[in-house]
Short mmCIF file of C-alpha atoms in Angstrom, two decimals:
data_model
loop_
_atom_site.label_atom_id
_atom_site.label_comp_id
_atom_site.label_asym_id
_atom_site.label_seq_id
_atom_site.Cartn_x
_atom_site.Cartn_y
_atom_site.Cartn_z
CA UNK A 1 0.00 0.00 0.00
CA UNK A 2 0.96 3.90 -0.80
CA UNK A 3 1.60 5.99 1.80
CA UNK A 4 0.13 9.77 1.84
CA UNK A 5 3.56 11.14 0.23
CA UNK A 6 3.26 8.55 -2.35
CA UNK A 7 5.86 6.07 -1.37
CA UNK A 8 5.27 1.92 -0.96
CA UNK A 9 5.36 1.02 2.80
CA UNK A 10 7.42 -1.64 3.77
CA UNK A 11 5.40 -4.99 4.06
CA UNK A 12 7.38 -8.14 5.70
CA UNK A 13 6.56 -10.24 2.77
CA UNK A 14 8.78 -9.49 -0.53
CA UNK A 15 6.27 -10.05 -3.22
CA UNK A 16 8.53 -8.71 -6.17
CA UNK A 17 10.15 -12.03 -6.35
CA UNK A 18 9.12 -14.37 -8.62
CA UNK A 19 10.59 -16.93 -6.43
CA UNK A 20 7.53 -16.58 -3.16
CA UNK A 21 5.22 -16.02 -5.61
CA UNK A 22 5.77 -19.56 -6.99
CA UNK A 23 5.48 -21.28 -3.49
CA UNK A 24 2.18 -19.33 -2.86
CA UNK A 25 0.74 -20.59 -5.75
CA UNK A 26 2.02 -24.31 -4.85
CA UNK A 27 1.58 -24.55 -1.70
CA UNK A 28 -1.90 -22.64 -0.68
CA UNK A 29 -4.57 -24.78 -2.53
CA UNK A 30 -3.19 -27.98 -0.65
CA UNK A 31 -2.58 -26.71 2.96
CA UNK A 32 -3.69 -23.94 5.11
CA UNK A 33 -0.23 -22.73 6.73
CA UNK A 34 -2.09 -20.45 9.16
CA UNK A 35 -0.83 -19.57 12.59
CA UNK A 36 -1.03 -23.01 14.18
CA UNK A 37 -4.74 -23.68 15.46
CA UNK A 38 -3.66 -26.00 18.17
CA UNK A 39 0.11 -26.15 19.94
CA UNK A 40 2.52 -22.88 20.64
CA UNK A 41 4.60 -24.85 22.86
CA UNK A 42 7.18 -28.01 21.87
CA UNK A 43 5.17 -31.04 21.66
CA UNK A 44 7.32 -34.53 22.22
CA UNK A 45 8.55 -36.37 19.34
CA UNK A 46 6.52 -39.16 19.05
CA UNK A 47 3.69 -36.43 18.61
CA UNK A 48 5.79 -35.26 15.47
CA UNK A 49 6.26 -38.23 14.00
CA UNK A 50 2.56 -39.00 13.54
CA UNK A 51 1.21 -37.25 11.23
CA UNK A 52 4.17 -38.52 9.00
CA UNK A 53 2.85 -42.57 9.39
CA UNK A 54 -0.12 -41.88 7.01
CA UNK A 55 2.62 -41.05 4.18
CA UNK A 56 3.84 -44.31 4.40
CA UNK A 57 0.13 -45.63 3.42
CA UNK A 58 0.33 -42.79 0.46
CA UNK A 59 3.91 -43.89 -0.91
CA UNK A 60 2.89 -47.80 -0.37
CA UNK A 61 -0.32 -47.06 -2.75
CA UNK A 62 2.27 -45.75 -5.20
CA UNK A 63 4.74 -48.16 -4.92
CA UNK A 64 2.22 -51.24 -5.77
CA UNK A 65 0.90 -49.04 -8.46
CA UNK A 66 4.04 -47.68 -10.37
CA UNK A 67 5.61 -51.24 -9.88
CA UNK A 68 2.73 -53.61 -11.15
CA UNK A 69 -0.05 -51.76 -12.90
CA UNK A 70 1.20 -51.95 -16.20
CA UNK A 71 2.00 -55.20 -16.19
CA UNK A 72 -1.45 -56.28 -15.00
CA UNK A 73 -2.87 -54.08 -17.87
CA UNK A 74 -0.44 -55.60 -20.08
CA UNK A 75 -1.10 -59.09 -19.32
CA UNK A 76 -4.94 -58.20 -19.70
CA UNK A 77 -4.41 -57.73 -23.38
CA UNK A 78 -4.66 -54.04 -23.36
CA UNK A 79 -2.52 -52.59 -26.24
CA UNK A 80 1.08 -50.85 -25.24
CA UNK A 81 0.06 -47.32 -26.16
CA UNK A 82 -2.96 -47.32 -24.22
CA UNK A 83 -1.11 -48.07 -21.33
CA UNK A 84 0.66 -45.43 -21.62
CA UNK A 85 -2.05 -42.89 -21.75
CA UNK A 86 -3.26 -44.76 -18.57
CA UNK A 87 -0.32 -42.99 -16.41
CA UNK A 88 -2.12 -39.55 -17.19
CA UNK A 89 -4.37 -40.29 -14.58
CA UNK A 90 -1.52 -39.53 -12.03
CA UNK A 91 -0.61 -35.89 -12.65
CA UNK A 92 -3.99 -34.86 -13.96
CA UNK A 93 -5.56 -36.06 -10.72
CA UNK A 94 -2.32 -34.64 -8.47
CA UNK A 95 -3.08 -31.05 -10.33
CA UNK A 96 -6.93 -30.73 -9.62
CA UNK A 97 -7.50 -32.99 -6.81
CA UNK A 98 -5.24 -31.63 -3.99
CA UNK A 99 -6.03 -28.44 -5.07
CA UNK A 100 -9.80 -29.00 -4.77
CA UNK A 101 -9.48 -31.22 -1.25
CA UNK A 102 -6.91 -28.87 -0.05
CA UNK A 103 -9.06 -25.66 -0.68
CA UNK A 104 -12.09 -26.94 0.61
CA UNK A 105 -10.69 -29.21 3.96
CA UNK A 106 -8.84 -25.28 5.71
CA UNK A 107 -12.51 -24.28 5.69
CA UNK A 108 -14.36 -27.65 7.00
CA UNK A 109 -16.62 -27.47 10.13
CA UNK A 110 -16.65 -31.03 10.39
CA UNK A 111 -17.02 -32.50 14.35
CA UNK A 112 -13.67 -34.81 13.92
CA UNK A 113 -12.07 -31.71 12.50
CA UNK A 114 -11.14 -30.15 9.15
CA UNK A 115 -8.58 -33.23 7.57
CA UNK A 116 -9.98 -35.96 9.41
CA UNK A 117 -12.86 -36.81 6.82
CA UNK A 118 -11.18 -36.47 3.72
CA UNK A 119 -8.24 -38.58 4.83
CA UNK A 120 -10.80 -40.97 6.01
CA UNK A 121 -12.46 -41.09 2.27
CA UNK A 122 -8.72 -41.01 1.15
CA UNK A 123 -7.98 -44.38 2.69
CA UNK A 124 -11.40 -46.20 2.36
CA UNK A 125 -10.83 -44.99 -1.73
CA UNK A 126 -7.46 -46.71 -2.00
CA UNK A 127 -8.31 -49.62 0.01
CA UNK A 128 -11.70 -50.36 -3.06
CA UNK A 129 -9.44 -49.35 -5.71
CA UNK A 130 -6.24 -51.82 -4.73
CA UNK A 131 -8.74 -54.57 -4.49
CA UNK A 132 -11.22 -54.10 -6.90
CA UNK A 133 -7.77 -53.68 -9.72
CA UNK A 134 -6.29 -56.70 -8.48
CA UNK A 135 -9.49 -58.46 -9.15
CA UNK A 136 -10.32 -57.29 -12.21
CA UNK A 137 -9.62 -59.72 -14.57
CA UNK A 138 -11.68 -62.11 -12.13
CA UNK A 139 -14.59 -59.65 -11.83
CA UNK A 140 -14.42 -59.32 -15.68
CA UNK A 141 -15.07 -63.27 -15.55
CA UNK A 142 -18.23 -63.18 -13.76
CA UNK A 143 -19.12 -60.36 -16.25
CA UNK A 144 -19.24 -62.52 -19.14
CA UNK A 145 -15.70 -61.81 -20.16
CA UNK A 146 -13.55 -65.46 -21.44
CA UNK A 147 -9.50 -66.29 -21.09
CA UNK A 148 -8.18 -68.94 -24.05
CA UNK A 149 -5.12 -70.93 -22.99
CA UNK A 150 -2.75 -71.93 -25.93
CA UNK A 151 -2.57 -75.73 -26.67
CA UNK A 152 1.20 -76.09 -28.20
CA UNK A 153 -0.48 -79.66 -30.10
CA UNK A 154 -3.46 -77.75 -31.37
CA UNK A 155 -3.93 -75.70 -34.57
CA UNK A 156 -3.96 -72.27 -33.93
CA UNK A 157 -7.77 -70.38 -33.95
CA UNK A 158 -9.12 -68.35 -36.29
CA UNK A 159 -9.85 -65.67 -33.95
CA UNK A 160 -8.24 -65.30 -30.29
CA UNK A 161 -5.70 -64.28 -28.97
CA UNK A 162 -2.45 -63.25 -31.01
CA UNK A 163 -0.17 -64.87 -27.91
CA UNK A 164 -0.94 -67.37 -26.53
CA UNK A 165 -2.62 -67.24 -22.79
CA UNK A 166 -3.05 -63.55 -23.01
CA UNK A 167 -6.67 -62.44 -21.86
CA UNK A 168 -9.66 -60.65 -23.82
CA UNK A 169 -11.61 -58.84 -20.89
CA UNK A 170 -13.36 -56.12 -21.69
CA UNK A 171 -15.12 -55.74 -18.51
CA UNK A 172 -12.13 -56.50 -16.59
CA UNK A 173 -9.89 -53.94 -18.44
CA UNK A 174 -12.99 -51.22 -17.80
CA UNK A 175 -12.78 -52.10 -13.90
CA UNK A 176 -9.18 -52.29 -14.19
CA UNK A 177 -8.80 -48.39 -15.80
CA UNK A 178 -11.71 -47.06 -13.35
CA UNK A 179 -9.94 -48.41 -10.67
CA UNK A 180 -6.69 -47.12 -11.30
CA UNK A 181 -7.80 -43.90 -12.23
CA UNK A 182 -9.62 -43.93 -9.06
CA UNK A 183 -6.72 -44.95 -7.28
CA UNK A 184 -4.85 -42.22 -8.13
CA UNK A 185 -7.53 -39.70 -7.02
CA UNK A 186 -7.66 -41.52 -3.76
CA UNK A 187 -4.04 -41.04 -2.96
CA UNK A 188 -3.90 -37.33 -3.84
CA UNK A 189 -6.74 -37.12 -1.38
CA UNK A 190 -5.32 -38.68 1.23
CA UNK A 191 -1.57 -37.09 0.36
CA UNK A 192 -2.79 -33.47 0.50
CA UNK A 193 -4.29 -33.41 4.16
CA UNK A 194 -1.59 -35.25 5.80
CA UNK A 195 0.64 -32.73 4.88
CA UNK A 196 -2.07 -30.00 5.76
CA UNK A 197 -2.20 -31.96 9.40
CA UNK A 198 1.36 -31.73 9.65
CA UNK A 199 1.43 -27.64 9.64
CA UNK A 200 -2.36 -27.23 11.19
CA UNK A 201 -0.42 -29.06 14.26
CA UNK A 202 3.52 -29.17 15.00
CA UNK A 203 4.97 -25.83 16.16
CA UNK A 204 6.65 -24.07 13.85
CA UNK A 205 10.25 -25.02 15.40
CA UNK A 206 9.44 -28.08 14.93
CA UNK A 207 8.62 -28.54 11.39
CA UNK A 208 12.28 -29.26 9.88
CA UNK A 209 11.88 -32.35 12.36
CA UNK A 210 8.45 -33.38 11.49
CA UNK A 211 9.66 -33.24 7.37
CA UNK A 212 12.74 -35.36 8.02
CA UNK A 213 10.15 -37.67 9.03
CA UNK A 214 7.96 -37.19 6.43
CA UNK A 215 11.26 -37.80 4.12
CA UNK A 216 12.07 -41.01 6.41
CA UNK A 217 8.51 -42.60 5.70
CA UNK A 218 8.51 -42.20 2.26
CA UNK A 219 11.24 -44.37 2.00
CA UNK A 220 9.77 -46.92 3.99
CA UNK A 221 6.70 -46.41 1.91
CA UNK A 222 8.47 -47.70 -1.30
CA UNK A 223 10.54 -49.74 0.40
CA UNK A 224 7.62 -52.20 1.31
CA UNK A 225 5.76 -51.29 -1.83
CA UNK A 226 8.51 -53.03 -3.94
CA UNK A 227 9.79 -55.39 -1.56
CA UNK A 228 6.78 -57.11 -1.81
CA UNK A 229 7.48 -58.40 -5.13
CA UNK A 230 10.34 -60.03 -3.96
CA UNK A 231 8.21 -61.87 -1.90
CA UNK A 232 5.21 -63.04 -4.19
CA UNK A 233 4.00 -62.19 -7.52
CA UNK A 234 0.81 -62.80 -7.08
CA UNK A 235 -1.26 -59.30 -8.17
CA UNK A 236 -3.89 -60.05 -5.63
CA UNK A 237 -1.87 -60.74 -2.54
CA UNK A 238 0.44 -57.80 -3.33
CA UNK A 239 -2.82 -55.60 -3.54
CA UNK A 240 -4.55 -57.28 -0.49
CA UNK A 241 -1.55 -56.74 1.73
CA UNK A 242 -1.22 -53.39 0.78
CA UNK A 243 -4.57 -52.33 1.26
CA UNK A 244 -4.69 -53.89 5.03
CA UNK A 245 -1.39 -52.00 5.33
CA UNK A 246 -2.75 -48.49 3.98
CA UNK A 247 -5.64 -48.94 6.45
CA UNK A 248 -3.21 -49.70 9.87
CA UNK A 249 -0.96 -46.62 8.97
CA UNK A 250 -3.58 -44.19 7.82
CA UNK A 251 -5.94 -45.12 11.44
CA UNK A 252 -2.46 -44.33 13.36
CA UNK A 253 -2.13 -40.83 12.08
CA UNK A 254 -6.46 -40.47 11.74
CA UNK A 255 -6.55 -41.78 15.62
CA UNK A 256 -3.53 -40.57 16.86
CA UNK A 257 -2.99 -36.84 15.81
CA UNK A 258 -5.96 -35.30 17.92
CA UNK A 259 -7.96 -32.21 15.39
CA UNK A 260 -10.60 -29.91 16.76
CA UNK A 261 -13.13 -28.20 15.10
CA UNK A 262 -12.57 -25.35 12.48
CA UNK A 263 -14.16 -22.48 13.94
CA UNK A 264 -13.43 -19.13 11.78
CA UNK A 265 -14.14 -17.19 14.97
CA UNK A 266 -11.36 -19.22 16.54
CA UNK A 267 -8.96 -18.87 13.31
CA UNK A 268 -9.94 -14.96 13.55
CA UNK A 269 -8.50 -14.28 16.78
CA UNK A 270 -4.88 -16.95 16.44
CA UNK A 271 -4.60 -14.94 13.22
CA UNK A 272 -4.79 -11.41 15.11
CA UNK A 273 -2.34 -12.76 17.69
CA UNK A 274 -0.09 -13.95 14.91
CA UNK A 275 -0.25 -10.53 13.45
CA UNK A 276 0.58 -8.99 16.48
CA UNK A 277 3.15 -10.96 17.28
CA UNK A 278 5.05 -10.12 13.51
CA UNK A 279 4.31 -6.15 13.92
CA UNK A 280 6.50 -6.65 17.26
CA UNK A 281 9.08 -8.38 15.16
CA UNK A 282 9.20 -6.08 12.41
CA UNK A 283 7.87 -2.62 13.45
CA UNK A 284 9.89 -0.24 12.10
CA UNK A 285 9.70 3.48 12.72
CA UNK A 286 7.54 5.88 10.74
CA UNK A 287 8.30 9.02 9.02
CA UNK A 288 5.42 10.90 10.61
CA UNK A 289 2.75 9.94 13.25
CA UNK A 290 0.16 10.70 10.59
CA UNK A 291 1.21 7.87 8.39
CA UNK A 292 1.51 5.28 11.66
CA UNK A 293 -2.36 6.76 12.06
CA UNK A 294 -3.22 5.69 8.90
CA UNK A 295 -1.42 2.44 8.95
CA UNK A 296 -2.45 0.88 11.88
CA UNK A 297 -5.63 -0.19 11.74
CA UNK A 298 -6.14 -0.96 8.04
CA UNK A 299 -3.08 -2.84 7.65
CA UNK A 300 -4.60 -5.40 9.87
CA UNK A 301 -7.39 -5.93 7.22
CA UNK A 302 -5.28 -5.64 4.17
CA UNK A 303 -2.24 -7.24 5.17
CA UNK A 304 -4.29 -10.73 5.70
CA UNK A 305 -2.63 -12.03 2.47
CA UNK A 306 0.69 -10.74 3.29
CA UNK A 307 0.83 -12.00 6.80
CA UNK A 308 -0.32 -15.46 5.30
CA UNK A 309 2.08 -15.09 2.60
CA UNK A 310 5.31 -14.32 5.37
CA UNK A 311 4.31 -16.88 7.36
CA UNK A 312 4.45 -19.72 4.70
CA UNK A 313 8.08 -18.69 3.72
CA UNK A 314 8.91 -18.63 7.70
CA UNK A 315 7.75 -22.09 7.45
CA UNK A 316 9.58 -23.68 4.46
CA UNK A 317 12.80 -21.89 5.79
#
């Protein structure tokens, strides 16, 4: 804003660079990273630690699906190209899905509080979509669909397959795509509020510690993921484990990371405190009472943004 003699006021927030601009646009739709709603003092580290188990759920769901979905397609009888227009699903659902859950979960009134439900329909999602692809092809059956075996002695069909053994199932490769699209929309669901929980309820101080975490269970994430198929290679055990272990670590972060209800009167007044707190820190001298007059008050309305905006980059650094 201009000051009477014309000149820009100082704000806290440096908004000519390009750089915070980007990680505004990034990282608002997909979590709220208002003053924290519910601790100001250190909380111990187990407490940090769990809203990071639910990511290993997230980067299990991956795992299993980067690592065996196209061979299940494949083995199907869908055609190589299509397959590849399959993996679409991914970053089309990662760029409108957290976006949409993050956006509308910071302003949730919900009783069990404003992440709680959508990680809940995050994890029941990928549980129905790990089980109902890895039963596709068996589904498809019962649908009317048919699986020829090649004979080596016998003369090869007229019509069939062009390999032997591979399977025509139409209604198993339509439950197969709806699931894996659905799938991916699951774990964006899911992926978006953890993080969301994460800032809504570690102290500030405590973030770097609560992302080394986060780092620390993604790797365990993948690491079971694909160490699975060292085990078996059966589709449907892979996919049945995983889905009994997405449920376990998802209910440890849902159950054990307590969330009260979003009140915007309550978010009103941690915000006003949070203001106050960064005018102390950066109140700088005026150049004449008049301006500090006019300042004062306003800014506390029209600095929202920017007070938002300095207190995501005080985060991520």
């Amino acid at each position: 804003p201009k000051t009477p003699s014309g000149s820009l006021s100082k704000v806290p927030f440096p908004y000519h660079t390009h750089r915070h601009l980007l990680i505004l646009c990034f990282f608002c739709p997909t979590m709220d990273s208002s003053p924290n709603l519910y601790h100001k003092r250190p909380v111990p580290t187990y407490k940090v630690l769990l809203p990071s188990v639910a990511f290993i759920a997230v980067q299990l769901g991956w795992a299993v699906q980067i690592g065996y979905a196209s061979a299940t397609f494949l083995s199907m009888g869908m055609n190589k190209n299509v397959v590849a227009y399959t993996w679409l699903a991914g970053p089309i659902s990662g760029l409108v899905v957290q976006g949409i859950v993050g956006t509308i979960s910071d302003t949730c009134r919900s009783r069990i509080g404003r992440r709680r439900p959508f990680m809940i329909t995050g994890m029941v999602m990928i549980i129905v979509s790990l089980l109902f692809f890895s039963n596709a092809e068996q589904l498809g059956r019962v649908l009317g669909d048919t699986k020829q075996h090649h004979v080596p002695s016998a003369p090869a069909a007229p019509q069939g397959p062009a390999e032997g053994g591979e399977a025509h199932t139409t209604a198993g490769l339509v439950i197969a795509v709806v699931s894996f699209c659905m799938l991916d929309c699951a774990i964006n669901s899911l992926q978006g509020p953890i993080r969301a929980l994460m800032t809504d309820t570690i102290p500030a101080p405590q973030l770097p510690l609560a992302n080394s975490f986060f780092s620390c269970c993604n790797g365990i994430g993948k690491l079971c993921g694909y160490g699975m198929g060292a085990v078996t290679h059966d589709i449907r055990v892979l996919f049945g484990v995983s889905a009994a272990l997405v449920l376990v670590f998802s209910l440890i972060t849902i159950i054990g990371v307590p969330e009260k209800q979003w009140k915007p009167e309550s978010y009103a007044t941690v915000l006003t405190e949070s203001e106050d707190e960064q005018a102390e820190t950066h109140d700088e001298p005026n150049d004449s009472a008049e301006e500090a007059g006019m300042i004062a008050r306003p800014a506390r309305v029209r600095m929202h943004k920017r007070s938002l905006g300095d207190e995501i980059v005080r985060r991520l650094y």
